[in-house]
Short mmCIF file of C-alpha atoms in Angstrom, two decimals:
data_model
loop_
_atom_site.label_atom_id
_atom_site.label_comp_id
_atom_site.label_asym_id
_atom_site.label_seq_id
_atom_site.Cartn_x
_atom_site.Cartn_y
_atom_site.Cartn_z
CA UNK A 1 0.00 0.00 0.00
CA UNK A 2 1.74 3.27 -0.82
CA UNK A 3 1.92 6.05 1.59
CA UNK A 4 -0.79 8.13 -0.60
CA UNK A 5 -3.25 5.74 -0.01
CA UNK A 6 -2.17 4.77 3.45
CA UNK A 7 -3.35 8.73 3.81
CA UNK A 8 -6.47 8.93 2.54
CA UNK A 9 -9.64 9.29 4.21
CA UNK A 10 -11.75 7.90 1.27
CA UNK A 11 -15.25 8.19 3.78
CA UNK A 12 -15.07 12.05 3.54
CA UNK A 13 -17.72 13.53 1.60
CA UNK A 14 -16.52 16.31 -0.98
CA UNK A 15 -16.49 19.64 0.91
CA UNK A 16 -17.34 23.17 -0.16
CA UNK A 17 -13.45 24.52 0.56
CA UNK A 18 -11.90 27.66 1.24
CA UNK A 19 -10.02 29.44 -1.62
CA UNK A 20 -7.48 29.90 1.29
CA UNK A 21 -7.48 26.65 2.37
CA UNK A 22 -6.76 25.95 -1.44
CA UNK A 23 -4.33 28.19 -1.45
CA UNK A 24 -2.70 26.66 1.88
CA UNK A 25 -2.78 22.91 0.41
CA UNK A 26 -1.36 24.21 -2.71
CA UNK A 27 1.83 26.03 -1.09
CA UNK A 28 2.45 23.07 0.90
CA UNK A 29 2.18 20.83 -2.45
CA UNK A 30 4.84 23.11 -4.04
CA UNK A 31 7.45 23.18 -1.09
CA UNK A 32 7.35 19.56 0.00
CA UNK A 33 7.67 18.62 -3.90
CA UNK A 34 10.44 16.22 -3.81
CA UNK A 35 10.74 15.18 -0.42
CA UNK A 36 11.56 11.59 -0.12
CA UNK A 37 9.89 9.28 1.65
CA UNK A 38 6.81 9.83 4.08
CA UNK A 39 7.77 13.14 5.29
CA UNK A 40 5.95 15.21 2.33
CA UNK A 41 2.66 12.60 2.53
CA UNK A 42 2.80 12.89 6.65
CA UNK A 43 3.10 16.90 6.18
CA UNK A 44 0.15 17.21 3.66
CA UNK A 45 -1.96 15.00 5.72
CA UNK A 46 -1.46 17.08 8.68
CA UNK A 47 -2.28 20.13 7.26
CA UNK A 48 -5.41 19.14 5.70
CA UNK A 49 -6.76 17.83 9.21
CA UNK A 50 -5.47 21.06 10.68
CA UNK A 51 -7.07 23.08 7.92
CA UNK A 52 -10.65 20.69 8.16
CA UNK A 53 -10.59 21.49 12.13
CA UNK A 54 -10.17 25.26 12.00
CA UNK A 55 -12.95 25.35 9.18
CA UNK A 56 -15.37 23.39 11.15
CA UNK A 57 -14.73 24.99 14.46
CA UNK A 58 -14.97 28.69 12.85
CA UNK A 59 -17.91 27.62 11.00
CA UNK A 60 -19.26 26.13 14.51
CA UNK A 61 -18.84 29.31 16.31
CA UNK A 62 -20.17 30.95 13.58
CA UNK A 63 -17.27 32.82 12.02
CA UNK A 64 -17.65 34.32 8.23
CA UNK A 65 -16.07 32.65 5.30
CA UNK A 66 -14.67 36.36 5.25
CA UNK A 67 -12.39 35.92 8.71
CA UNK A 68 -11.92 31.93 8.39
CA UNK A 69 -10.18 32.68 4.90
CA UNK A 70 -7.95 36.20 6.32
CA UNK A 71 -7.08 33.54 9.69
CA UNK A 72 -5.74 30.91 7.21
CA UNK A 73 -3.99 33.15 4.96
CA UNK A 74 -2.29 34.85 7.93
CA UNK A 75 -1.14 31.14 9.33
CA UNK A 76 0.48 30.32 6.01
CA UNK A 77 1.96 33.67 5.43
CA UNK A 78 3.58 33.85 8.37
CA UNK A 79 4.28 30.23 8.13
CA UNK A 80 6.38 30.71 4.68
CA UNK A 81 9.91 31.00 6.51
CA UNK A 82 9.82 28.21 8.73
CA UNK A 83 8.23 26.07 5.85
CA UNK A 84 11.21 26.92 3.68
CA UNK A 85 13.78 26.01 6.65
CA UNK A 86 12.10 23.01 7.19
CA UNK A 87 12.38 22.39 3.75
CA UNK A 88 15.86 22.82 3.38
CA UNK A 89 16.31 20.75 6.35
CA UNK A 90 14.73 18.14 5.42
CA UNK A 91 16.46 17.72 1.83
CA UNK A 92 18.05 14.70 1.25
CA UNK A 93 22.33 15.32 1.32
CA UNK A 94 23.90 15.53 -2.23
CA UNK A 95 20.66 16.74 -3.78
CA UNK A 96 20.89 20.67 -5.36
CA UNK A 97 18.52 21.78 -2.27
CA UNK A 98 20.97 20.97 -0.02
CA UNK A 99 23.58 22.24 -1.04
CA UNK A 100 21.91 25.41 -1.72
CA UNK A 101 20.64 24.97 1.72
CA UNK A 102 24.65 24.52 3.11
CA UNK A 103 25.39 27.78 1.01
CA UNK A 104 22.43 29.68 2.09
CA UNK A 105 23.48 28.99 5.46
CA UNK A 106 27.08 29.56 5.19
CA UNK A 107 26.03 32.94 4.68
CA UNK A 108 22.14 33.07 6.75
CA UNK A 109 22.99 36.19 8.25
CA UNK A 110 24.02 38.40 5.49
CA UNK A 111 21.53 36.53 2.94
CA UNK A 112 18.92 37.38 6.03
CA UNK A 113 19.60 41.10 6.68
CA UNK A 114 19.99 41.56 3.15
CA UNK A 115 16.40 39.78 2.08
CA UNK A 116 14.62 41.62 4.42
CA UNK A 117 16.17 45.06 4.20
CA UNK A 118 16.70 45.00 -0.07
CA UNK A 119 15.32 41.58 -1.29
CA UNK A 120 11.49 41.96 -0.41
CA UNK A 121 10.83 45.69 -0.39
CA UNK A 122 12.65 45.50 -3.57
CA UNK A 123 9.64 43.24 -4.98
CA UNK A 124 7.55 44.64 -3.49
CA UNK A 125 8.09 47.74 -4.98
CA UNK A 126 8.68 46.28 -8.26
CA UNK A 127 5.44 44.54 -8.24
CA UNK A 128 3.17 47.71 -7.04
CA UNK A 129 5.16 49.90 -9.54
CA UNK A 130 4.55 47.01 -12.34
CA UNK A 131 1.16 47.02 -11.17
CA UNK A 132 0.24 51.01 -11.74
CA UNK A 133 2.40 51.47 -14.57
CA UNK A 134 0.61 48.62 -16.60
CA UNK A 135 -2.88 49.86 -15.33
CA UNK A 136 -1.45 53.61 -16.59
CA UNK A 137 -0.60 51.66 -19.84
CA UNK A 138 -3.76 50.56 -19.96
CA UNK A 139 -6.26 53.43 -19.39
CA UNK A 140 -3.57 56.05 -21.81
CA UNK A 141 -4.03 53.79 -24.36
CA UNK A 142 -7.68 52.82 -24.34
CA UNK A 143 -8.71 55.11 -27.65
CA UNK A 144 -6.42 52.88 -29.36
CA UNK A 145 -8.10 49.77 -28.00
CA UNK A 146 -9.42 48.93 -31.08
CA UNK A 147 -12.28 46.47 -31.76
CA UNK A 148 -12.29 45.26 -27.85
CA UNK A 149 -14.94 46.52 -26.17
CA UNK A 150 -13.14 49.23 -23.85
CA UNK A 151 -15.08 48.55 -20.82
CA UNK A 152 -12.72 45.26 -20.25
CA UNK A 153 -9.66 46.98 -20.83
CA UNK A 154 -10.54 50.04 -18.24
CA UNK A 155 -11.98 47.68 -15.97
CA UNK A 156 -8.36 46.03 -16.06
CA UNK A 157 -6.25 49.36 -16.00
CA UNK A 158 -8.46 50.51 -13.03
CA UNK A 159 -8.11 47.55 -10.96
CA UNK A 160 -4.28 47.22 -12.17
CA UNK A 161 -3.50 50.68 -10.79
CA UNK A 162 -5.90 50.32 -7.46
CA UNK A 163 -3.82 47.02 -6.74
CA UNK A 164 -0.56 48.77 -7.30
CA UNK A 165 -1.55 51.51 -5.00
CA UNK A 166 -2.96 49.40 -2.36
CA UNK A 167 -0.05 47.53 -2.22
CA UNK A 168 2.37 50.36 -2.16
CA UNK A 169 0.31 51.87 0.23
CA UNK A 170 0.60 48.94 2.90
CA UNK A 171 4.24 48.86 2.42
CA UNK A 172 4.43 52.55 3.64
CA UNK A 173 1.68 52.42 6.59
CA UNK A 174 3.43 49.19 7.80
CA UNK A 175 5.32 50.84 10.18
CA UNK A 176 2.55 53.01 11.79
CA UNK A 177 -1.00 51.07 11.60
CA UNK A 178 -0.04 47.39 11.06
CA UNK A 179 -3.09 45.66 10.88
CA UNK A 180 -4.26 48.18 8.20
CA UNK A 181 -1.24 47.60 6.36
CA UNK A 182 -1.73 44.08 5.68
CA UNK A 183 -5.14 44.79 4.85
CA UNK A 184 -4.40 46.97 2.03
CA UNK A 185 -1.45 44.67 1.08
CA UNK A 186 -3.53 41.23 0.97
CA UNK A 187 -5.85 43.31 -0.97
CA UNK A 188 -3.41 44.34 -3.36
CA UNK A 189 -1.21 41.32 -3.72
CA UNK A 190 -3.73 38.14 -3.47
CA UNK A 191 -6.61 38.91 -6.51
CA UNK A 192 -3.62 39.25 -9.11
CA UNK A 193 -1.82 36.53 -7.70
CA UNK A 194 -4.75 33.59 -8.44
CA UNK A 195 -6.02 35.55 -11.52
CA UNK A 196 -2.11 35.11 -12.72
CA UNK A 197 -1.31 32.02 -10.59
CA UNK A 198 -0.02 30.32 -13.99
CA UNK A 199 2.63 33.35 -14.53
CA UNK A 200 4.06 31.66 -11.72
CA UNK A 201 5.85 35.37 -11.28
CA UNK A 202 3.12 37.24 -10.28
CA UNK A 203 1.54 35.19 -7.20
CA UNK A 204 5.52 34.46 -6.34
CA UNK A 205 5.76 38.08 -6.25
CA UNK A 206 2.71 38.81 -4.87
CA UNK A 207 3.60 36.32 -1.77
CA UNK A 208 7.11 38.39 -1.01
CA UNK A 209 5.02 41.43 -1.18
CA UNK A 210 2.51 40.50 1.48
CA UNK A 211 5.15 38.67 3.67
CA UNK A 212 7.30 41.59 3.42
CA UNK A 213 4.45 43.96 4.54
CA UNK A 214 3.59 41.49 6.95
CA UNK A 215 7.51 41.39 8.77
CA UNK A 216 7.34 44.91 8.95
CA UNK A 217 4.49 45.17 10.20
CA UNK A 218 5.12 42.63 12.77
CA UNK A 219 8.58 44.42 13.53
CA UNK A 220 6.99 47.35 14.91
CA UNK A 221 4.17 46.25 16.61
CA UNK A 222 6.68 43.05 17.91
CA UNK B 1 22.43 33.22 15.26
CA UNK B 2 22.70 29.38 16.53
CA UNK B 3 20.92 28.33 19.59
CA UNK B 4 22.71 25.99 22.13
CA UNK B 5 21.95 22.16 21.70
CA UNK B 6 19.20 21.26 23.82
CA UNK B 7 18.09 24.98 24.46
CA UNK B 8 14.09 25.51 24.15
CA UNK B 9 12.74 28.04 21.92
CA UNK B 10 9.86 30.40 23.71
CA UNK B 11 7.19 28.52 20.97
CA UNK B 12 8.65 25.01 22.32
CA UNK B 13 8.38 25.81 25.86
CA UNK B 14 4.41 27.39 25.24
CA UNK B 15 4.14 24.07 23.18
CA UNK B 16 5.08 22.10 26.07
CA UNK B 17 3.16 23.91 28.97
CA UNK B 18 -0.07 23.52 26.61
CA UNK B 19 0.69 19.88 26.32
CA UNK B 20 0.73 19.53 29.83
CA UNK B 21 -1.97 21.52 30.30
CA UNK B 22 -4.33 19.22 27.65
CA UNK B 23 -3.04 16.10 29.57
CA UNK B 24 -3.81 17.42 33.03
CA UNK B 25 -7.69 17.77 31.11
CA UNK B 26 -9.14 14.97 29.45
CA UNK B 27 -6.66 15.77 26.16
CA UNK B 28 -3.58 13.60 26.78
CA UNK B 29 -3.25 13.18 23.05
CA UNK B 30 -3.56 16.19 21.17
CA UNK B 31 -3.43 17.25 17.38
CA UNK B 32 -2.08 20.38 15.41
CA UNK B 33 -5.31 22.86 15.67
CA UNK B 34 -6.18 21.75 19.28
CA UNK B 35 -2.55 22.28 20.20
CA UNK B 36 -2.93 25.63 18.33
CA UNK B 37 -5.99 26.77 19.82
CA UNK B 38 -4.70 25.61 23.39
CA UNK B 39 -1.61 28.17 22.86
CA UNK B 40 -3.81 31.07 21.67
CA UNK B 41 -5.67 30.53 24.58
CA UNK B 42 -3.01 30.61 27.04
CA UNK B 43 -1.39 33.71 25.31
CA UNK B 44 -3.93 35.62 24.99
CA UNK B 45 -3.16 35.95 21.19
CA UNK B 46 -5.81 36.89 19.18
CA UNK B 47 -4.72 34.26 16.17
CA UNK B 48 -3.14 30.83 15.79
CA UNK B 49 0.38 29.97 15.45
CA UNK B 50 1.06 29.90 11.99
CA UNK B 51 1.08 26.48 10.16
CA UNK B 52 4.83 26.15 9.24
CA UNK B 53 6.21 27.33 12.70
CA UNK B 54 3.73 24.69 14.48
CA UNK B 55 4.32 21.93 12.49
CA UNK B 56 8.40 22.96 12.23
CA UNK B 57 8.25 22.98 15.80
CA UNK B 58 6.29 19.55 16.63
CA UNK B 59 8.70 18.10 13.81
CA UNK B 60 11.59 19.15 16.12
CA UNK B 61 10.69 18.25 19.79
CA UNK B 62 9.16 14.93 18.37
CA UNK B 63 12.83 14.34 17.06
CA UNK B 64 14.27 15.18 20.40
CA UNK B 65 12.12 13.02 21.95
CA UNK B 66 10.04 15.86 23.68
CA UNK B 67 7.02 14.49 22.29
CA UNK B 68 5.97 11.39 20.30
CA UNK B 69 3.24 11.09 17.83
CA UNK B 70 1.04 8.15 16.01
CA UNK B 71 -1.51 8.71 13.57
CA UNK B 72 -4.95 8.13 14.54
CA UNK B 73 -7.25 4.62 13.53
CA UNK B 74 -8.32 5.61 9.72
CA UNK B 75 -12.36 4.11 11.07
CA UNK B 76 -12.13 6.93 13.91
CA UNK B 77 -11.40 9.52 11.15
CA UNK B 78 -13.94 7.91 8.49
CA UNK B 79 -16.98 7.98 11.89
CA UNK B 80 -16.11 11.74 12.10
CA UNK B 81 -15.75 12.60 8.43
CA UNK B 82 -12.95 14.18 9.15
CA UNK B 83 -8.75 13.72 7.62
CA UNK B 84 -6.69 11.58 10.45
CA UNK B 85 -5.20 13.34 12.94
CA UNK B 86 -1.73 12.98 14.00
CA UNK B 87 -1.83 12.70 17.74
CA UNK B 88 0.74 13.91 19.55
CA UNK B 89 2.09 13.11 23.25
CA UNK B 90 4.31 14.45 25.71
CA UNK B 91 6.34 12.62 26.92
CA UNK B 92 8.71 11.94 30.11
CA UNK B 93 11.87 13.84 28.92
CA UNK B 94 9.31 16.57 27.77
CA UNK B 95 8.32 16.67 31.44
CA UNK B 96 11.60 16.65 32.43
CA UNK B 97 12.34 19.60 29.90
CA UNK B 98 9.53 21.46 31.30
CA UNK B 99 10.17 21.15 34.75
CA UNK B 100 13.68 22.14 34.39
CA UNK B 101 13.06 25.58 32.30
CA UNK B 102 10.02 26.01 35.44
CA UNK B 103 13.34 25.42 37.88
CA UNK B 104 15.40 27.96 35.84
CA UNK B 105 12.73 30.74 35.49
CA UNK B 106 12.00 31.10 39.36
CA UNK B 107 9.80 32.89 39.63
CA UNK B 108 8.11 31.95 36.63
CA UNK B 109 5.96 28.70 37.32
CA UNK B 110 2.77 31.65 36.64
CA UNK B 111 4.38 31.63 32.89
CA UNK B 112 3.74 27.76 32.79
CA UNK B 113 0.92 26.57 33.81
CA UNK B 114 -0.36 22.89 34.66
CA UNK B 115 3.62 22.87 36.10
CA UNK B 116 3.03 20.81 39.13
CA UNK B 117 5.54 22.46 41.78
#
């Protein structure tokens, strides 16, 4: 019997999931990829019963799809780094991830201080930027739109440049009103990241954006 | 920064003080989101410990031997329609562990509760 099916709870009826409990199973899919043995079957399975309890308790105490989705975001986002170490810890020795693992902690420190004070805002900025100046694109040249109907391509441009700004503007009120910040930020960063989730560059970005706001946020406020 | 071998992490100390908190209940085998819940309880933290840190954490003390684990009969799992838990357990050196870091942090045995002085 493989470890898959050693897993599976075949007597569970097909839920109605959370996007963000999608979103959750999905991240964990893409970092345990590779991982030999049980360790990436035993990590999905735990998830999924952690992510089925917290659904059905919220639910039970009567908590929106709204605030169950923004508490299971928040426990993956802030989850990311110590996924990623546990990652590279648990990669097999010899393989490419471990030895990027040995180099990346050769140098943690610097590769640390320098991820979080250039790295992130860096994308961050990059992405918001990309964001407006796209939507800008967009809007300037809508007489030239041609047959399209222009309604689509504003629509875009508009909610282009809103994202942009809502994500630069969590990045600058992270220091002062946290919980705003990653507000504006999760707006921002997490519609264009599933609408372009096949880009692979855009939620990848969109995911340094929001757990940059959210370390800076969570620097302040401690 | 490296920690010292055998030094506990705040998280793994909470982790531990919840466990033995469950067990003094009726919970002496827990799961992830009960263990979760239990610490945002006993914080006061408004939301859970994030997924990776948890499970990063359990990962380690189970390794150390601070806890052990075993995954749940599949027919309790199938009655509750429900995915199988992984139930965890302290265990004696996790006691031990505990006790010691109460010991060290006099007067501290407020900041772990269920710590049997």
């Amino acid at each position: 019997m493989s470890a898959e099916t050693w897993f599976a709870s075949p007597a569970i009826p097909e839920r109605e999931g959370l996007v963000a409990a999608a979103f959750a199973r999905a991240w964990a899919r893409t970092y345990t990829r590779g991982l030999a043995g049980e360790a990436r079957v035993e990590r999905l399975a735990e998830l999924d019963s952690d992510l089925f309890e917290h659904e059905r308790n919220g639910r039970r105490a009567g908590q929106s799809a709204v605030t169950l989705s923004f508490e299971i975001l928040w426990r993956v986002v802030l989850g990311m780094p110590a996924d990623v170490s546990w990652r590279l810890e648990a990669a097999q020795p010899g393989t490419a991830l471990r030895t990027l693992a040995a180099a990346v902690s050769a140098r943690s420190a610097a590769t640390a201080l320098w991820t979080v004070r250039r790295g992130m805002p860096g994308v961050t900025w990059v992405l918001a930027g990309g964001y407006v100046l796209v939507g800008i694109v967009l809007l300037l040249t809508l007489p030239l739109a041609g047959d399209k109907p222009p309604g689509e391509r504003a629509w875009g441009g508009v909610m282009l440049l809103v994202a942009g700004l809502l994500i630069a503007g969590g990045f600058w009120l992270a220091k002062r009103r946290g919980k705003t910040a990653v507000a504006l930020a999760l707006a921002g960063s997490v519609p264009f990241g599933l609408a372009f989730s096949a880009t692979i560059v855009v939620p990848a970005a969109s995911v340094v954006a929001l757990v940059c706001v959210v370390v800076k946020a969570r620097s302040t406020t401690g | 920064m490296r920690r010292k071998p055998g030094a506990l992490l705040p998280l793994e100390i909470s982790i531990l003080g919840a466990a033995m908190e469950l067990a003094a209940g009726d919970s002496p085998e827990f799961h992830g989101y009960l263990l979760a819940s239990a610490l945002r309880e006993r914080e006061g933290a408004r939301m859970l410990t994030a997924h990776g840190t948890l499970y990063k954490a359990l990962d380690r003390m189970r390794k150390a031997g601070l806890l052990e684990s075993r995954w749940e009969d599949p027919e309790a799992a199938a009655k509750d329609e429900r995915p199988r838990r992984r139930l965890y357990r302290l265990t004696g050196a996790g006691e031990r562990a505990l006790a010691a870091v109460a010991a060290t942090q006099m007067p501290a045995p407020a900041m772990i509760p269920g710590v049997a002085t």
